[in-house]
Amino acid sequence: MKTINLTVNGRDFQLDVKDNEILLDTLRKKLNFTGAKEGCGEGECGACTVIMDGRAVTSCIILSVEADGSELETIEGQSIGEEISDIQEAFIEENAIQCGFCTPGMVMSAKALLDRNPNPSDEEIDIALSGNICRCTGYYSIRDAVRRAAEKKGGNK
Amino acid sequence: MINEIEYYKPESLEEIFEILDENNGESALLAGGTDLFIEMKHKTRKPDYVIDVKGLEEFSKLEERDDGLFIGGTVTCNQIIESELVNKDYKVLADAALEVAAHQVRNRATVVGNLCTTSPGADMFPGLLVLKTNVLVESKDGSREIPLEEFATGVKRNSLKENEVVKGLLVKKHASDGKGAYMKKRRTKGPDLSAIGVAGYLSKKENYLAFGLGAVAPKPVYVDVSDIFFGEGSYEEKEEKILKEVLDNINPIDDVRSTKKYRIKMSQVYARRILSKLWKAGDK
Amino acid sequence: MTEEMIGKSVKRLKALEKVTGNAMFVHDMEVQGMLYAKMKLSPHAHAKIVNIDTSKAERLPGVWTVLTGKDLPYKVGLYLVDKDILAVNKVRYQGEPVVAVAAESEEIAEQAIELIEVEYEKLDAVLDVSDAVKEDAPLVHENIEELESAPVFFPKPGTNIAHHTKIRKGDVDKGFEEADYIIENEFDLPMVDHTAMETHTSIGQWKPGKKVKLWTSAQSPFAVRNLLANGLHLNHEDIEVTVPYVGGGFGGKAGIHFEPLVTCLSRASQGRPVKITMSRMEEFNSVPVRQGLFSRLKTGVTKDGKIVAQETEFLWDSGANADYGVNVTRAAATAGAGPYEIDNVKLDSKTVYTNKIFGTAYRGFGHLEILWAVERQMDLVAEEIGMTPYDFRMKNALRRGSVTITGEHIGDSHGKVTECLEAAAKEIDYDNRSSEDLEEGKKRGKGIALLHKAPAMPTNTGTAAFLKFNENGSVNLTVSLVDYGQGTYTALAQIVADQLNMPVEKVNVVFEQNTDTQPYDWQTVASKGLFMSGNATIKACQDMAQQLKEVAAQPLRASVEDLIIEDEKVKIRHHKDQYVTFKELAMGYTYPNGNGIGGPLVARGNYIAQGLSNIDPETGQGHPALDWTYGAHAVEVIVDEETGEFEVKKIASAFDAGKVINESNVIGQIQGGVIQGYGSAVMEGYQFSDEGRLLTNSFTDYKVPSIADIPELTPIIIENAQEDGPYGARGVAEHPMISVPPAVANAVQDAIGVQLKEMPVIPEKLFELIEEKKNK
């Protein structure tokens, strides 16, 4: 067991975790951030994507102890009350959501991209999001949503 | 789920060796974890304790050293892709790193980890082979260097001894005209393992042409064809000889990802295409 | 009534809950006192269970229950009741659950599984349908005559054939005599996975009095209830099934899966709720798939391109169970000649057991599989007789006045497959296929494929809808159809808004399904949701309108015939300034002096499929189809003629949807379905070892399309109204997936002349054919 410190969506948490505890499970079960999902448990589907110290990562293959001291961003931090983020708005406007299971991970991958690269090319969007599987939409609307989010955030398109 | 473990995060090499000494049972070194944790979930590896090397500052370095490029043990694939230095002088490594898995995994997966897992199709192997790389190994008893061509010993087996740690890699610096390329056969444009991976590197100033191939033999294959290329004959004659040399050095199989026949064919095709691309690029 | 709601792309309901991560799936749920279940799976494809030692597991602290097949003397299944909850006496596929554990944590459950020892005696396994139908083949199910089945299915005792559908139209022998050409080919395709992002997961709780409460990621809460009641001998009214948000289904969650297991585990654990969640590997290995199919087609055609006879054999690889598989076999057979008019047809469609993971419903319900064969055969025949694939299809396509192979007459309400073909081909500039602009060694090819499908469902399928007012004049609509991403609920809200002339924002379509409180729906499958639930909703609205008017008539002192519904009010038609608002009527109308009349307004509507009949067991003639949706894909590929590498540049996909109610959601279905079909076409397919062990059991080797894979896609919607559909609409949910694979293979054949007959279309296979062609 170890005691770790995590900052999640700007809020500090101190908690005890087992050495073999997975970050995704800590987020979902101990901290109740159930937005990130386990789609495969092996880092291959992207449903568990969160942002750790500014980088998109698949939290299902990271130990919580590895995340000690880091700053995490999850889907829950993207909206405050009734205010949703530009990216979330764009996803709704472009109808880029069907069953909704991949959506939190997809939005976080999009955020990680736009935070670093406010004006991504289509190829750059594909590179950032090809690790997020969606079985429902066919991805066309998701690409449109990321482009639209970039526009909203001020990237020139 | 992964089994119960004791987790350590040392801050120096000495500490690592102490931990290895003091503990009984199986150990695992942890950098990116993108292979280790999957193996632990499948129960093909069950270490009793895990040593996280991300606390070692030396391991995080990606920098020019007079004899070449130092890639520390915890440098990630995305750091390679984003590095100006790598893109300027060692671009084939950035090209190869972009082929590894997906963006999120590349934020964790390390170049050294890719080599230490030693899959026959590891994407970083071919490029590092053709650039000529030494693996820098540390142990309680001191340091040693393993040329990358000698590193792999079989499918997922390498020549590291027990209680040895890879500090990093030293990639040879080449002449300014050197150019490389990496081609990978994929089943999808999205994240995929390599069904066939071929890297090539050409420097006329150095009279050097070599190919590295993955997923075509139990170990990644290195073929130095400088003698052929810088010898006598027309381009077509040399190309034929080079392709035969490549063919003689590979031993692919049928598996879930591709067929023996296709691997043979595409190794030839990729080598031919890379050769043509590098030769033409060299003319500029 | 204004029409502006219909056809409008109203924002998808519940998008906000999903995009904020607030939507709760069973994956996320925890119920107080919950235990966690894990299963021990069979390592063998076919083996006798000699002994199971669970003693060490039972002694592990934190373990509440360990169950084996012996503890569960029940059989479960939809159309053919052949499934064991846990293997009994023998295992029939690698991955079959043999032992289940319920424990206080997932970790303990996993440790318990490792402590269980099972001894097996291997049996000969049958892995290929061609082997399975041989006389001396090992039997997967020895006593199929003892199994219960729906009266339209006929398992053959002493064989691995779970069902055989026959279609006999006209006289094939005579037809072949008339033919100038007879072309025969064989086609093959492997099993494929649904790969919904949320794996199968259920929570079951046993309650005193033999009652059950279930929360499950499922498409059909009433089917779960029904099959559980039948399988475990319980009463329907004692079972409550709740379905919250569902992370994808695609048919894989249409039936019953692990609900009986968690129910039994809970019963044995003193009523503690038990949750089971499939890992992704279990999802691939132990959860049912789409059947594989081996087909043999023999087509007789005249010189001028008229198909005069077709003889077809379908051998469906249904794996170890056929509870759903038998219906796939039957339904697909009724569409088995494609959307073409053929006077003489002999079709035999057989469900075959093998020792592999079993098949279930999958988007397209057998139609993607059969149309691989049919649409490839069309191009192979066209080539043989020297006609273009386009002209050949146009010549034979079903049109008004045609008769289908089950004896159905095509009329005005049917939609037009020829219009779909024309539109798709035009979009990709079908006639222009020059390769001049391409690099040396690359060839351009263009291919087309048609599709058709009717809902595969019982002839007496029905559904119902409840509508009630809330105090503020908004309404709640409840249907047990599940919206797990199709967007059907948004369309239903638009229908209510249109029917009752009220803002769509005030229509609350209740998102969680519950069998106690909501009206019946058969299943959320078959692309019948909008059609049937839409019609039921319209009837509920009409019922509500009538009630509104009857109450309003009194204070307005008018007769019901004089009243209209407009702007959330009931108005006197000829004095529109005299009205009563919905809000004033919602809970009963109150006069100024305090008298109350009416009451809380609740309305209902139902819909049952009209005039459908079962097909004759010997001839296949009958009227099983609610409606037919037609479509066409046109594909452009560029192929490297040396290596077989290829790229799909463009797809144009046209569907006759009858009437679009929400355009953006129809486009969503088209985009998602085409890409799912694309996955089947170029990368998906189960591979097994020689011993029947699944090799493609993770995303590492079971590849699905990523955002980087998608070709350019142009969806085209055609609207020839379906007379009995809501506003003229028909379903278009499964259809986009169907026929994508043959369209791709046809384009490749057009480009480099190779005739691929096996799916998926991959460079390795093309290369083999290229080499074969060279060596001829």
JSON list of C-alpha atoms in Angstrom, two decimals, chain C residues 562-640:
[
{"chain": "C", "resi": 562, "resn": "ASP", "atom": "CA", "xyz": [-65.31, 21.26, -33.48]},
{"chain": "C", "resi": 563, "resn": "LEU", "atom": "CA", "xyz": [-61.96, 21.13, -31.69]},
{"chain": "C", "resi": 564, "resn": "ILE", "atom": "CA", "xyz": [-58.37, 21.19, -32.99]},
{"chain": "C", "resi": 565, "resn": "ILE", "atom": "CA", "xyz": [-54.95, 20.83, -31.38]},
{"chain": "C", "resi": 566, "resn": "GLU", "atom": "CA", "xyz": [-52.61, 23.75, -32.01]},
{"chain": "C", "resi": 567, "resn": "ASP", "atom": "CA", "xyz": [-49.70, 25.34, -30.10]},
{"chain": "C", "resi": 568, "resn": "GLU", "atom": "CA", "xyz": [-50.14, 23.23, -26.96]},
{"chain": "C", "resi": 569, "resn": "LYS", "atom": "CA", "xyz": [-53.82, 24.21, -26.80]},
{"chain": "C", "resi": 570, "resn": "VAL", "atom": "CA", "xyz": [-57.17, 22.72, -27.63]},
{"chain": "C", "resi": 571, "resn": "LYS", "atom": "CA", "xyz": [-58.98, 25.37, -29.67]},
{"chain": "C", "resi": 572, "resn": "ILE", "atom": "CA", "xyz": [-62.40, 25.75, -31.18]},
{"chain": "C", "resi": 573, "resn": "ARG", "atom": "CA", "xyz": [-61.71, 25.39, -34.87]},
{"chain": "C", "resi": 574, "resn": "HIS", "atom": "CA", "xyz": [-63.87, 28.38, -35.91]},
{"chain": "C", "resi": 575, "resn": "HIS", "atom": "CA", "xyz": [-63.14, 30.54, -32.83]},
{"chain": "C", "resi": 576, "resn": "LYS", "atom": "CA", "xyz": [-59.46, 30.00, -32.19]},
{"chain": "C", "resi": 577, "resn": "ASP", "atom": "CA", "xyz": [-59.42, 32.66, -29.51]},
{"chain": "C", "resi": 578, "resn": "GLN", "atom": "CA", "xyz": [-61.39, 30.22, -27.39]},
{"chain": "C", "resi": 579, "resn": "TYR", "atom": "CA", "xyz": [-59.11, 27.51, -26.04]},
{"chain": "C", "resi": 580, "resn": "VAL", "atom": "CA", "xyz": [-57.88, 25.51, -23.09]},
{"chain": "C", "resi": 581, "resn": "THR", "atom": "CA", "xyz": [-54.13, 24.89, -22.66]},
{"chain": "C", "resi": 582, "resn": "PHE", "atom": "CA", "xyz": [-52.51, 21.48, -22.29]},
{"chain": "C", "resi": 583, "resn": "LYS", "atom": "CA", "xyz": [-51.27, 22.55, -18.89]},
{"chain": "C", "resi": 584, "resn": "GLU", "atom": "CA", "xyz": [-54.82, 23.27, -17.75]},
{"chain": "C", "resi": 585, "resn": "LEU", "atom": "CA", "xyz": [-55.89, 19.80, -18.90]},
{"chain": "C", "resi": 586, "resn": "ALA", "atom": "CA", "xyz": [-52.82, 17.76, -17.90]},
{"chain": "C", "resi": 587, "resn": "MET", "atom": "CA", "xyz": [-53.91, 16.81, -14.38]},
{"chain": "C", "resi": 588, "resn": "GLY", "atom": "CA", "xyz": [-57.63, 17.35, -14.95]},
{"chain": "C", "resi": 589, "resn": "TYR", "atom": "CA", "xyz": [-59.43, 20.60, -15.68]},
{"chain": "C", "resi": 590, "resn": "THR", "atom": "CA", "xyz": [-60.50, 22.71, -12.71]},
{"chain": "C", "resi": 591, "resn": "TYR", "atom": "CA", "xyz": [-63.43, 25.15, -13.03]},
{"chain": "C", "resi": 592, "resn": "PRO", "atom": "CA", "xyz": [-63.25, 28.54, -11.32]},
{"chain": "C", "resi": 593, "resn": "ASN", "atom": "CA", "xyz": [-65.57, 27.30, -8.59]},
{"chain": "C", "resi": 594, "resn": "GLY", "atom": "CA", "xyz": [-63.30, 24.37, -7.83]},
{"chain": "C", "resi": 595, "resn": "ASN", "atom": "CA", "xyz": [-65.04, 21.54, -9.71]},
{"chain": "C", "resi": 596, "resn": "GLY", "atom": "CA", "xyz": [-62.57, 19.16, -11.26]},
{"chain": "C", "resi": 597, "resn": "ILE", "atom": "CA", "xyz": [-63.19, 17.05, -14.37]},
{"chain": "C", "resi": 598, "resn": "GLY", "atom": "CA", "xyz": [-61.08, 14.70, -16.48]},
{"chain": "C", "resi": 599, "resn": "GLY", "atom": "CA", "xyz": [-58.05, 13.57, -14.49]},
{"chain": "C", "resi": 600, "resn": "PRO", "atom": "CA", "xyz": [-54.36, 13.02, -15.06]},
{"chain": "C", "resi": 601, "resn": "LEU", "atom": "CA", "xyz": [-54.10, 12.31, -18.77]},
{"chain": "C", "resi": 602, "resn": "VAL", "atom": "CA", "xyz": [-52.52, 9.00, -19.74]},
{"chain": "C", "resi": 603, "resn": "ALA", "atom": "CA", "xyz": [-52.68, 7.65, -23.26]},
{"chain": "C", "resi": 604, "resn": "ARG", "atom": "CA", "xyz": [-51.56, 4.50, -24.98]},
{"chain": "C", "resi": 605, "resn": "GLY", "atom": "CA", "xyz": [-50.95, 3.10, -28.42]},
{"chain": "C", "resi": 606, "resn": "ASN", "atom": "CA", "xyz": [-49.84, -0.24, -29.75]},
{"chain": "C", "resi": 607, "resn": "TYR", "atom": "CA", "xyz": [-48.88, -1.70, -33.06]},
{"chain": "C", "resi": 608, "resn": "ILE", "atom": "CA", "xyz": [-48.70, -5.27, -34.27]},
{"chain": "C", "resi": 609, "resn": "ALA", "atom": "CA", "xyz": [-47.24, -6.33, -37.59]},
{"chain": "C", "resi": 610, "resn": "GLN", "atom": "CA", "xyz": [-50.11, -6.56, -40.01]},
{"chain": "C", "resi": 611, "resn": "GLY", "atom": "CA", "xyz": [-50.79, -9.49, -42.29]},
{"chain": "C", "resi": 612, "resn": "LEU", "atom": "CA", "xyz": [-47.48, -11.37, -41.94]},
{"chain": "C", "resi": 613, "resn": "SER", "atom": "CA", "xyz": [-47.42, -15.11, -42.33]},
{"chain": "C", "resi": 614, "resn": "ASN", "atom": "CA", "xyz": [-44.96, -17.91, -41.70]},
{"chain": "C", "resi": 615, "resn": "ILE", "atom": "CA", "xyz": [-43.21, -19.45, -44.68]},
{"chain": "C", "resi": 616, "resn": "ASP", "atom": "CA", "xyz": [-44.15, -22.94, -45.75]},
{"chain": "C", "resi": 617, "resn": "PRO", "atom": "CA", "xyz": [-41.57, -25.43, -44.43]},
{"chain": "C", "resi": 618, "resn": "GLU", "atom": "CA", "xyz": [-41.25, -27.15, -47.82]},
{"chain": "C", "resi": 619, "resn": "THR", "atom": "CA", "xyz": [-41.47, -24.26, -50.25]},
{"chain": "C", "resi": 620, "resn": "GLY", "atom": "CA", "xyz": [-40.56, -21.16, -48.28]},
{"chain": "C", "resi": 621, "resn": "GLN", "atom": "CA", "xyz": [-43.58, -19.33, -49.67]},
{"chain": "C", "resi": 622, "resn": "GLY", "atom": "CA", "xyz": [-45.32, -16.88, -47.39]},
{"chain": "C", "resi": 623, "resn": "HIS", "atom": "CA", "xyz": [-45.34, -13.26, -46.32]},
{"chain": "C", "resi": 624, "resn": "PRO", "atom": "CA", "xyz": [-42.76, -12.80, -43.59]},
{"chain": "C", "resi": 625, "resn": "ALA", "atom": "CA", "xyz": [-41.60, -9.25, -44.42]},
{"chain": "C", "resi": 626, "resn": "LEU", "atom": "CA", "xyz": [-42.87, -6.14, -42.65]},
{"chain": "C", "resi": 627, "resn": "ASP", "atom": "CA", "xyz": [-41.15, -3.88, -45.11]},
{"chain": "C", "resi": 628, "resn": "TRP", "atom": "CA", "xyz": [-38.16, -4.10, -47.46]},
{"chain": "C", "resi": 629, "resn": "THR", "atom": "CA", "xyz": [-35.42, -1.53, -47.40]},
{"chain": "C", "resi": 630, "resn": "TYR", "atom": "CA", "xyz": [-33.28, -1.45, -50.51]},
{"chain": "C", "resi": 631, "resn": "GLY", "atom": "CA", "xyz": [-29.88, 0.07, -51.00]},
{"chain": "C", "resi": 632, "resn": "ALA", "atom": "CA", "xyz": [-26.77, 0.17, -53.14]},
{"chain": "C", "resi": 633, "resn": "HIS", "atom": "CA", "xyz": [-23.09, 0.83, -52.60]},
{"chain": "C", "resi": 634, "resn": "ALA", "atom": "CA", "xyz": [-20.67, 2.04, -55.23]},
{"chain": "C", "resi": 635, "resn": "VAL", "atom": "CA", "xyz": [-16.96, 1.83, -54.43]},
{"chain": "C", "resi": 636, "resn": "GLU", "atom": "CA", "xyz": [-13.81, 3.16, -56.03]},
{"chain": "C", "resi": 637, "resn": "VAL", "atom": "CA", "xyz": [-10.54, 1.42, -55.28]},
{"chain": "C", "resi": 638, "resn": "ILE", "atom": "CA", "xyz": [-6.96, 1.79, -56.40]},
{"chain": "C", "resi": 639, "resn": "VAL", "atom": "CA", "xyz": [-5.02, -1.46, -56.52]},
{"chain": "C", "resi": 640, "resn": "ASP", "atom": "CA", "xyz": [-1.34, -2.21, -56.89]}
]
